[in-house]
Coordinates of C-alpha atoms in Angstrom, one line a residue:
X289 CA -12.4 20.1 -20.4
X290 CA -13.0 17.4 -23.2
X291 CA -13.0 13.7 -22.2
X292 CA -10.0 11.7 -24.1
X293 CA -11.1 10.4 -27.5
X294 CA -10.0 10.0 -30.9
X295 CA -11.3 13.3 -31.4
X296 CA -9.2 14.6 -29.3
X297 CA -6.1 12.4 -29.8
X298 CA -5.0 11.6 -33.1
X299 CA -4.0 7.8 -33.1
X300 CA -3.6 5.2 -35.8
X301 CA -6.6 2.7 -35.0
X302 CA -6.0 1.0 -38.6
X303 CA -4.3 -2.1 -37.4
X304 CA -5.1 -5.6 -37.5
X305 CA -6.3 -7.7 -34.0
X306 CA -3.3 -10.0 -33.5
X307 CA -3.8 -10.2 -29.5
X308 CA -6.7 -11.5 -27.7
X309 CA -6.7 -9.7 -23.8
X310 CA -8.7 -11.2 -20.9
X311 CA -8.8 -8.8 -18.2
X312 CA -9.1 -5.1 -18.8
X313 CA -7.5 -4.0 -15.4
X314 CA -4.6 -1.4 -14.3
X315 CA -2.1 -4.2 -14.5
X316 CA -2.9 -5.4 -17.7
X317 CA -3.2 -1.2 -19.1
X318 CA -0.1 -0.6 -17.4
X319 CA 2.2 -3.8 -18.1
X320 CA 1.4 -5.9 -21.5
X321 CA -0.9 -2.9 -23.7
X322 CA 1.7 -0.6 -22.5
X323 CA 4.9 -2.9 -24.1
X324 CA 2.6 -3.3 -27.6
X325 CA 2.2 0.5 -27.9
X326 CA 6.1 0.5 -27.9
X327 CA 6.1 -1.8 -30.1
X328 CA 3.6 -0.3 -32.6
X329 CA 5.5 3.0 -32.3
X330 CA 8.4 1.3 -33.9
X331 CA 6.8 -0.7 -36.3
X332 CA 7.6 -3.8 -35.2
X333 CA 4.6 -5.3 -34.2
X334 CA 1.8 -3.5 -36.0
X335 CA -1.0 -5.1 -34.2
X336 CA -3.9 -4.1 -31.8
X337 CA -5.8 -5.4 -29.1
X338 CA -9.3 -7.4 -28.3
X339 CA -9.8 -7.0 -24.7
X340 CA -12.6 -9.4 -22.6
X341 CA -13.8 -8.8 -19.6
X342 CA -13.6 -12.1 -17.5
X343 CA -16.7 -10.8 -15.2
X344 CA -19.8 -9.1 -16.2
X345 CA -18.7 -5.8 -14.0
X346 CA -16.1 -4.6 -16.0
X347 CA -14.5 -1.2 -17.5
X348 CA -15.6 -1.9 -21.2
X349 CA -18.3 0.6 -21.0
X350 CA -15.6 3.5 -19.9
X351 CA -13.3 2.3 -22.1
X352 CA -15.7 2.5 -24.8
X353 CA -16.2 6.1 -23.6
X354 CA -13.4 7.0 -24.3
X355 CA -12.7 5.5 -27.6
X356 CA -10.6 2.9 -26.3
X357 CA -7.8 5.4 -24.8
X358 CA -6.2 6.0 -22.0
X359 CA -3.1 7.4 -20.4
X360 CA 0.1 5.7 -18.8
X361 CA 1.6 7.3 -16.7
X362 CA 5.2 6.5 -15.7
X363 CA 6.5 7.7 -12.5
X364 CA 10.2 6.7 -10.3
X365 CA 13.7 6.3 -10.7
X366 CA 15.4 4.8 -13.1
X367 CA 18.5 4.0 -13.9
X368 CA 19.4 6.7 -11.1
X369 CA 17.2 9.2 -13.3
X370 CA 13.8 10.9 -12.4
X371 CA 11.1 9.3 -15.2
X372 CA 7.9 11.2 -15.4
X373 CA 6.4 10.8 -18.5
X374 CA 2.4 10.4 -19.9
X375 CA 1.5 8.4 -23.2
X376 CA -1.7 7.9 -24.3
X377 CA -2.2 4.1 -25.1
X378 CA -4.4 3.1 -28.3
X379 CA -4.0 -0.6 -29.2
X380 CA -7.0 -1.7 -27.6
X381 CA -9.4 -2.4 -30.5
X382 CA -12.6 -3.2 -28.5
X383 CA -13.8 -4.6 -25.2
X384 CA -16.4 -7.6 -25.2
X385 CA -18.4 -8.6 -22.3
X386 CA -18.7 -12.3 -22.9
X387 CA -21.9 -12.4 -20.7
X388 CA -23.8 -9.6 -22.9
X389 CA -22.0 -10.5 -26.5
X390 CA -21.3 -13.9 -26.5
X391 CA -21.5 -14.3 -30.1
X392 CA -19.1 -11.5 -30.7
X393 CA -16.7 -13.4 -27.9
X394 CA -17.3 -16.6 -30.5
X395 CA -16.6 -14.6 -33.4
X396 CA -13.1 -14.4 -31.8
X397 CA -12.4 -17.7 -33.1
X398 CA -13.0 -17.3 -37.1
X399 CA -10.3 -13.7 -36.4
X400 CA -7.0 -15.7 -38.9
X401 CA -4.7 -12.5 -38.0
X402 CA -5.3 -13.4 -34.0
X403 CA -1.8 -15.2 -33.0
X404 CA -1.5 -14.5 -29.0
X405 CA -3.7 -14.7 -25.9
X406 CA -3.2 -12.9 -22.9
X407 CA -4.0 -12.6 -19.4
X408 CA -4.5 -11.3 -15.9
X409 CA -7.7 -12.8 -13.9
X410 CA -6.1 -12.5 -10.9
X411 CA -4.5 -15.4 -8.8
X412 CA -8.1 -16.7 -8.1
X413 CA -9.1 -16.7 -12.0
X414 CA -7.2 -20.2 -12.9
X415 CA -9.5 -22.5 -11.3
X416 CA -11.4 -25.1 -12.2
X417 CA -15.1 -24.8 -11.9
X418 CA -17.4 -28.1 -11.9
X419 CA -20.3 -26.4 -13.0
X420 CA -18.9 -24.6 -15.9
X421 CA -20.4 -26.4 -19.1
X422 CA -19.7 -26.0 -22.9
X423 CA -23.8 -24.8 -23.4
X424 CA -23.2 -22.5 -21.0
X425 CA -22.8 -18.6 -22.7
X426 CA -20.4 -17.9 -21.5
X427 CA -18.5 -20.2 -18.7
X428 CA -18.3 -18.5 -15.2
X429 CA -14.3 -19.3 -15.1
X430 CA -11.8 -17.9 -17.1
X431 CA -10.2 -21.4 -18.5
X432 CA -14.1 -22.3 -19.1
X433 CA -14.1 -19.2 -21.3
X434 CA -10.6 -20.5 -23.0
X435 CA -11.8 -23.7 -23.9
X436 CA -15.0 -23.1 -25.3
X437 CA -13.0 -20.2 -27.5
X438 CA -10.4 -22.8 -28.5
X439 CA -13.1 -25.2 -29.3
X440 CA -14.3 -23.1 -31.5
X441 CA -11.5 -22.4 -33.3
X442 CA -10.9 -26.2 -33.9
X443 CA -14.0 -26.6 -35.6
X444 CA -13.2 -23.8 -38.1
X445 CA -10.0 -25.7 -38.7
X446 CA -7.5 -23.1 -37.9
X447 CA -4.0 -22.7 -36.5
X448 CA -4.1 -22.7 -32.7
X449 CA -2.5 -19.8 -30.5
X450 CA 0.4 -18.9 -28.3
X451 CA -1.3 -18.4 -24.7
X452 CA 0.7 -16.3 -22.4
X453 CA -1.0 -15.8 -18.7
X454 CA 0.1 -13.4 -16.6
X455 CA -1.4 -14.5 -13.2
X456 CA 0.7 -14.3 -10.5
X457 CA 0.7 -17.9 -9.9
X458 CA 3.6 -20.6 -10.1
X459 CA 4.2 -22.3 -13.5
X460 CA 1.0 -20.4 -14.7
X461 CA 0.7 -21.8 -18.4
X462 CA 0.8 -25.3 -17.1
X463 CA -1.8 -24.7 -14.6
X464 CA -4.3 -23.0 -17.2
X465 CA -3.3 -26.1 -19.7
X466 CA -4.2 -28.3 -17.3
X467 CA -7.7 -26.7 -16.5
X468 CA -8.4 -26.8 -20.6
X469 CA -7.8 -30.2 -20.9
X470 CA -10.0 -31.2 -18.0
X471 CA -12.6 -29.2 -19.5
X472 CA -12.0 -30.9 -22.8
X473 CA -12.3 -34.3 -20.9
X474 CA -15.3 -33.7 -19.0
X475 CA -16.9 -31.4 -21.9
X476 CA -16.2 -34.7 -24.1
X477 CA -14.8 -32.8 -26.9
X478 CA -12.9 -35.5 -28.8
X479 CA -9.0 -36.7 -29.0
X480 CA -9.0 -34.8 -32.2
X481 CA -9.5 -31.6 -30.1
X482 CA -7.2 -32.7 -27.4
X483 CA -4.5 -33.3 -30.1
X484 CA -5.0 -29.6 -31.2
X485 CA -4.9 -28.4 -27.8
X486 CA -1.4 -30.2 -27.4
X487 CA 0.1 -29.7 -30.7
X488 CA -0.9 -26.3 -32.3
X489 CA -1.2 -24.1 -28.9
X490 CA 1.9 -22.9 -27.1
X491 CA 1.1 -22.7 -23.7
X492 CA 4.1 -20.1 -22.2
X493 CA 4.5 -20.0 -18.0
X494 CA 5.3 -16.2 -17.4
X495 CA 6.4 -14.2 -14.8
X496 CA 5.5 -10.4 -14.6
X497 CA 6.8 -7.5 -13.0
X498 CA 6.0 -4.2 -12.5
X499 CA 4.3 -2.1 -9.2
X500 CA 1.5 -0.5 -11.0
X501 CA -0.6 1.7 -8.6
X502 CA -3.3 2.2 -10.8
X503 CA -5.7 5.5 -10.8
X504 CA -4.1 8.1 -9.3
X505 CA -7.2 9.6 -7.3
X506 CA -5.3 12.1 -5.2
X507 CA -3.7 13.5 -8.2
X508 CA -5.9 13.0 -11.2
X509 CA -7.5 17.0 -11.1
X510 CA -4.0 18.0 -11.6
X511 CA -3.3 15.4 -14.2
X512 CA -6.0 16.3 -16.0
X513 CA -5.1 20.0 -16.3
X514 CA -1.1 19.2 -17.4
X515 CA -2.5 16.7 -20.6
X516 CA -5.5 19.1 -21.2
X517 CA -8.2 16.1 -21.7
X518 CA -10.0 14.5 -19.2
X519 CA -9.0 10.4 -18.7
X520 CA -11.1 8.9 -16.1
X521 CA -9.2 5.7 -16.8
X522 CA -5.5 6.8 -16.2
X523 CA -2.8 4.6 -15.0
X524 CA 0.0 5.5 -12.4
X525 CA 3.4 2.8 -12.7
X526 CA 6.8 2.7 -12.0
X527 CA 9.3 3.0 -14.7
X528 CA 10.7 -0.6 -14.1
X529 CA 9.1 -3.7 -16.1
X530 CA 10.3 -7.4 -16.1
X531 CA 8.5 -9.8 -18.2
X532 CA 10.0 -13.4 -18.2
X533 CA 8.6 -15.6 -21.0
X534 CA 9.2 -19.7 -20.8
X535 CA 8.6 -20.3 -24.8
X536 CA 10.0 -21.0 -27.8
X537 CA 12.9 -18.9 -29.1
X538 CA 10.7 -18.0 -31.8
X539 CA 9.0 -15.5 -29.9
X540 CA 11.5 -13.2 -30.0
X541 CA 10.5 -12.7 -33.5
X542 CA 6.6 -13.0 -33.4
X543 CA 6.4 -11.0 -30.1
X544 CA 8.9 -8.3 -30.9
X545 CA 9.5 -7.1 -27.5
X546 CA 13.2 -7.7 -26.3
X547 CA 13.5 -6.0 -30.1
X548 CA 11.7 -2.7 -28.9
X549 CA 14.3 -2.5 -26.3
X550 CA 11.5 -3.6 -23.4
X551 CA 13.4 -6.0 -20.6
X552 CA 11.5 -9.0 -21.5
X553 CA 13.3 -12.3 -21.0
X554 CA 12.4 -15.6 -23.5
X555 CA 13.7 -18.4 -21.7
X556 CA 13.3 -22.3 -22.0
X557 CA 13.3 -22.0 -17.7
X558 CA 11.9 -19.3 -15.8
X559 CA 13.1 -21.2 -12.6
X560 CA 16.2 -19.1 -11.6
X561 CA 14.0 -16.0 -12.8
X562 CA 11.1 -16.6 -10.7
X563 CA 13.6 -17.6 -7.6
X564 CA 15.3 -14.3 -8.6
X565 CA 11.9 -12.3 -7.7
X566 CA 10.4 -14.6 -5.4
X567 CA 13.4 -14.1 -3.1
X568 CA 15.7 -10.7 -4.2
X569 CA 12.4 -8.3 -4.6
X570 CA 9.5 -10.3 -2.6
X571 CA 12.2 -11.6 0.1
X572 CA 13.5 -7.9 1.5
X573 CA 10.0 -6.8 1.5
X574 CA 9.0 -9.5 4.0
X575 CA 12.2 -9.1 5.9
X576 CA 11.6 -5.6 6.3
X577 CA 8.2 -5.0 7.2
X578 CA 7.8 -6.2 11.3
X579 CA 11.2 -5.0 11.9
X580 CA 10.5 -1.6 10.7
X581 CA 6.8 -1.4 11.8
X582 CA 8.5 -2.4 15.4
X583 CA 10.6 0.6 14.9
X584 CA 7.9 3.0 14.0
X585 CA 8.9 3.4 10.1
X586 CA 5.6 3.4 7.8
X587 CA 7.0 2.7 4.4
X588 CA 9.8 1.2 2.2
X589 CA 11.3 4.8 1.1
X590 CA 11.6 5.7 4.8
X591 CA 13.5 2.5 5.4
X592 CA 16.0 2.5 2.4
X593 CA 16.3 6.5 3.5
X594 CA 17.0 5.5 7.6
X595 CA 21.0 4.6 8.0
X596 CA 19.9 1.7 10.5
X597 CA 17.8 -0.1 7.9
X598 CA 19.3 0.8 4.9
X599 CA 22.6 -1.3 6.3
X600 CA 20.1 -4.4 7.0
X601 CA 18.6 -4.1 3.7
X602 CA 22.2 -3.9 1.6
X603 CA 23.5 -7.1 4.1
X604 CA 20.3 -9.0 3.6
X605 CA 20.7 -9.4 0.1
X606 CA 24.5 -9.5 -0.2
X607 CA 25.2 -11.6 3.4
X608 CA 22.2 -13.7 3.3
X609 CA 19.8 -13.9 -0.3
X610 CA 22.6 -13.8 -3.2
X611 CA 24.8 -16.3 -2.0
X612 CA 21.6 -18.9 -1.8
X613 CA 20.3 -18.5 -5.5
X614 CA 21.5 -20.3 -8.6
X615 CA 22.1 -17.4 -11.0
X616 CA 25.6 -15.6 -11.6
X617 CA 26.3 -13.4 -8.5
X618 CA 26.7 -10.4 -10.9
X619 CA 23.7 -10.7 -12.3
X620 CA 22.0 -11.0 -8.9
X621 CA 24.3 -8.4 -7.4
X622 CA 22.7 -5.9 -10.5
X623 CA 18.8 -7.1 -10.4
X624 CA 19.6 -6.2 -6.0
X625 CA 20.4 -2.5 -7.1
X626 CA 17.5 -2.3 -9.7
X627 CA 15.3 -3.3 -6.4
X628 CA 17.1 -0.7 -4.0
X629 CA 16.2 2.0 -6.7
X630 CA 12.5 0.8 -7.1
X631 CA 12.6 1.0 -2.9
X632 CA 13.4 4.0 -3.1
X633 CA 10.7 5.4 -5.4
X634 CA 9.7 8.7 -4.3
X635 CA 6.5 8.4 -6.0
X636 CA 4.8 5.3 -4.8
X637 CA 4.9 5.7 -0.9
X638 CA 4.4 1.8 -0.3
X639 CA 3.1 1.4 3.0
X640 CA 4.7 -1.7 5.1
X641 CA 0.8 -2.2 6.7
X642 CA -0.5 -3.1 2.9
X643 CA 2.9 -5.3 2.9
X644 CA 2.2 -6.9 5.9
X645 CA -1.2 -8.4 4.7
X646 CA -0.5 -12.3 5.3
X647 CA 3.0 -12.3 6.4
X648 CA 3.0 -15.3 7.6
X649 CA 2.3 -17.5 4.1
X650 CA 4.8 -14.9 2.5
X651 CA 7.5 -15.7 4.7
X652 CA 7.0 -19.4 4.1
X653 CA 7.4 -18.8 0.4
X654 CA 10.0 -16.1 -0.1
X655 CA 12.7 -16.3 3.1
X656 CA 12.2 -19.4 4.7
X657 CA 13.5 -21.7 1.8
X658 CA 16.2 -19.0 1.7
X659 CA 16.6 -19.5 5.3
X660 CA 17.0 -23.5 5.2
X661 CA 19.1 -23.5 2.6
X662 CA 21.3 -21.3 4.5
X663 CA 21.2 -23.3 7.9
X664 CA 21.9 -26.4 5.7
X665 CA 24.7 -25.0 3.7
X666 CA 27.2 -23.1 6.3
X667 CA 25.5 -25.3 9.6
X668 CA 24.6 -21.4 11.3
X669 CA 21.3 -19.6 11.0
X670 CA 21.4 -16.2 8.6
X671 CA 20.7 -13.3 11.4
X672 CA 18.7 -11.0 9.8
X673 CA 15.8 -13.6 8.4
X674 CA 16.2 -15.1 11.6
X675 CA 15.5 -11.6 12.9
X676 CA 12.7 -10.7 11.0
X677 CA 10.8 -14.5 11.5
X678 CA 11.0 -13.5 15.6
X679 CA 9.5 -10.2 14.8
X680 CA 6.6 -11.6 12.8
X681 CA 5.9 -14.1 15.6
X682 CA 5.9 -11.1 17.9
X683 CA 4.2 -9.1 15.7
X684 CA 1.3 -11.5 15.5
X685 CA 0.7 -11.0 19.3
X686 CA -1.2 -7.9 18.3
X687 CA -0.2 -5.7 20.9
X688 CA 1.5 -3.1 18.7
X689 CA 0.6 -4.2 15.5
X690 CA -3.0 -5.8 14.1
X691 CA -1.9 -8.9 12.1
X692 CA -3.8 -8.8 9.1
X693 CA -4.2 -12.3 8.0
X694 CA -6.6 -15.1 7.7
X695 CA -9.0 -15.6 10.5
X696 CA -8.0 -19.2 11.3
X697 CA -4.2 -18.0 10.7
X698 CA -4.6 -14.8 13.3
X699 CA -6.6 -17.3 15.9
X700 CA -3.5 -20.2 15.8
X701 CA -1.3 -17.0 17.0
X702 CA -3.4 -16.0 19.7
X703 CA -3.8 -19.6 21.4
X704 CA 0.1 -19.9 20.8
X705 CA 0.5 -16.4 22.6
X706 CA -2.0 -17.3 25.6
X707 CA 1.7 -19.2 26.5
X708 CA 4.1 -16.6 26.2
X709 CA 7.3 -19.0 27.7
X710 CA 6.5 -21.8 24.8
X711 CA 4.7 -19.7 21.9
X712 CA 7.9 -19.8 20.0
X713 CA 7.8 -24.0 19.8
X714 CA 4.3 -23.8 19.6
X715 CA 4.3 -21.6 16.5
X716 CA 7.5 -23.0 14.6
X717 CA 6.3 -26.5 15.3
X718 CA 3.2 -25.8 13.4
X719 CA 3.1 -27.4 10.0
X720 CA 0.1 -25.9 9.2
X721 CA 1.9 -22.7 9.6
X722 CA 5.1 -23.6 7.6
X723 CA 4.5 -26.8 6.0
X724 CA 6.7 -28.6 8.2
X725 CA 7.8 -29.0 11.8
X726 CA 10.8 -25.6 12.3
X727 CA 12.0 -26.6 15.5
X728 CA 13.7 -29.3 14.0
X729 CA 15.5 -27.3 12.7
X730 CA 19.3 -26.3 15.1
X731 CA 19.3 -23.8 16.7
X732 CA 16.5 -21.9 15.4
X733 CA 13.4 -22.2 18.5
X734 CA 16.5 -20.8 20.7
X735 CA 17.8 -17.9 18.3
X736 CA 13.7 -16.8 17.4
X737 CA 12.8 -17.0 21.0
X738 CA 16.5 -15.1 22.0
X739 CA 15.3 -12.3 19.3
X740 CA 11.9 -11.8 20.5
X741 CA 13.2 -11.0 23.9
X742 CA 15.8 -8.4 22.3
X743 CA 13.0 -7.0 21.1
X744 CA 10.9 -6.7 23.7
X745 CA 13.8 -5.3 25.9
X746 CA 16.0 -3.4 23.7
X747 CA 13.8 -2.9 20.6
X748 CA 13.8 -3.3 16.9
X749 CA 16.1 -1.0 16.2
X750 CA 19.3 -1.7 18.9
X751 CA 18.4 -4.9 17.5
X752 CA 19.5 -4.3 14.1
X753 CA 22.2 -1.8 15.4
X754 CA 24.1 -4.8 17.5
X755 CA 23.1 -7.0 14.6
X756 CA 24.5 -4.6 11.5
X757 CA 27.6 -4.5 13.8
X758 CA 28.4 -7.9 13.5
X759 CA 27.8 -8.3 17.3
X760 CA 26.9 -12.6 17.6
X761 CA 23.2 -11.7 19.1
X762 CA 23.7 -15.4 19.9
X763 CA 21.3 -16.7 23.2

């Protein structure tokens, strides 16, 4: 069978760079090239990619292999409908490895038909590194790597860009800005430079969503066969894609992607947006995973497929989550359904283990703010979160389930457990844990320490029969 190539693929290659990529990954393949392939095959955009690779062990070398190509491949439900589709993607132009072509990663700079930079280095890749200096070719950090690139394009006098990360990290842009002008700061690049970093970049925060897989290993023989090349670079994602943008409304015209019919949001606050997904997609996913490893369920289909569950999940967002975000209820009440349908893709088999990796600082970020503001606003505590925190403590005995989580995290559980009548004041009092002291707050020690005896007697699942019953499981 012939590898994938232009050979083998006809594609139109004869477009101008207008996007600079760093990170060469399945999310970045699977999320942003996909959107500018759908906007190329409507003519709006009409512009191709230069990909970097933020580390030296990267896929440019497989990429180049294969002329640049690969295939998306779009599995789930959508809209109620079955999507299964495969599109070859061809906007990536070339791939340079900064730390073997750092003059063609220069050259970047002097490119006048380059207007956006992307990006997805991982949450760890905005960070400010001491050691990174201007001489250095290149930078070991990615915002290193930025500034040096937007240095150089100072010093050629040109028009700055509109810088768009896609790191999975709070307010993102501002973060990354920050880093740069540090950089500039220490680097001693000049006010002149600093005054072109403020006023002819855009730096856009951005939130991104879509559950992309990546290879699909078990399947790929098969795959191979049904598109009659052979892609060692294929990508596996759900049908569903959000992209919230905080930028100028000008985008919408640059960027042409709300145009091409993609759900991508340009907003002057991504706020609500973020609180949307933090909570409504992030939030159930938390909620879910001790009480359902408790009950012996392995992954999300199974739970939105088991009667018991299903009714927790549908009163969870609609009793508890909805009523404690900002945004019109409808519109909640709608992005809630798109999640149910993405829970239940058949295609993606999400595991609650690979979930359950550091519940502890996702609780903390996507229920328990939910949870306070609850407690504050109608003076009760909201069951089910209150539920699921009791079955994370419990879980994090590591009788049934291994806790998978920081060492230091794991080892503050087991000294808490050593105590089994006070581990639940031990563990809610620790800020460490939750940023602040929980058993000030009513009621809770005595409901999550009420819980974790239901569970231990009755189980998870009476639990959330007497709960989805509306029975006051009250100590």
């Amino acid at each position: 069978m012939e590898k994938l190539s232009r050979k083998t693929i006809e594609t139109n290659k004869e477009q101008p760079v207008k996007i600079i990529q760093f990170g060469e990954g399945n999310f970045m393949r699977g999320f942003v090239d996909w959107q500018i392939q759908e906007m190329n095959k409507q003519q709006l955009f009409k512009g191709n990619v230069a990909v970097v690779q933020p580390i030296d062990q990267g896929l440019g070398d497989m990429l180049k292999e294969q002329d640049y190509l690969y295939t998306v491949i779009l599995e789930g439900l959508l809209n109620k409908e079955i999507i299964n589709t495969s599109e070859v993607i061809s906007v990536i132009d070339t791939v340079i490895n900064p730390y073997k072509e750092w003059a063609n990663y220069l050259a970047l700079a002097e490119n006048d038909t380059i207007e956006f930079i992307v990006s997805n280095t991982t949450e760890a890749g905005i960070q400010y590194n001491p050691a990174d200096q201007l001489s250095d070719h290149p930078q070991q950090s990615y915002p290193g790597k930025l500034t040096a690139l937007l240095y150089r394009r100072f010093e050629l006098g040109k028009k700055g860009f509109t810088i768009i990360p896609c790191e999975l990290i709070d307010r993102n842009g501002e973060k990354l800005k920050e880093i740069v002008l540090t950089y500039a700061q220490d680097w001693k690049l000049g006010d002149a430079f600093t005054d072109w970093l403020e006023n002819e970049n855009i730096f856009c925060c951005s939130l991104v969503d879509r559950i992309v897989p990546g290879y699909p290993r078990d399947s790929a023989a098969e795959l191979n066969k049904k598109h009659s090349y052979e892609d060692n670079l294929m990508v596996k994602a759900e049908p569903f894609m959000l992209w919230v943008i905080e930028g100028p409304q000008s985008l919408k015209d640059t960027l042409p992607l709300e145009k091409a019919g993609l759900n991508v949001i340009v907003t002057d606050d991504m706020t609500p947006y973020r609180e949307r997904k933090v909570h409504l997609l992030n939030g159930p996913h938390t909620a879910m995973v001790p009480l359902a490893l408790l009950a012996d369920i392995e992954t999300v289909e199974e739970v939105m497929k088991d009667q018991d569950f299903r009714y927790f999940v549908d009163h969870l967002f609609a009793d508890e989550l909805i009523p404690m975000l900002s945004l019109p209820e409808d519109e909640l009440t709608a992005y809630a359904e798109q999640i149910k349908e993405r829970f239940l893709n058949p295609f993606v088999h999400h595991q609650l283990t690979s979930i359950a990796l550091n519940s502890v600082s996702k609780y903390k970020a996507r229920l328990l703010p939910v949870l306070l503001d609850y407690q504050k606003n109608r003076n009760e505590l909201p069951p089910y979160m209150t539920a699921a925190l009791a079955a994370l403590i419990l879980t994090y005995r590591g009788e049934k389930i291994a806790p998978q989580d920081d060492a230091a995290i794991v080892t503050r559980f087991e000294k808490a457990w050593q105590t089994p009548e006070s581990v639940v004041e031990t563990v809610l009092s620790d800020d460490v844990l939750w940023g602040q002291d929980l058993t000030t707050v009513p009621g809770l020690s005595t409901q999550v320490q009420h819980y974790i005896t239901q569970l231990e007697t009755i189980g998870s699942r009476n639990l959330i029969q007497q709960l989805n019953k509306g029975e006051k499981v009250y100590a």
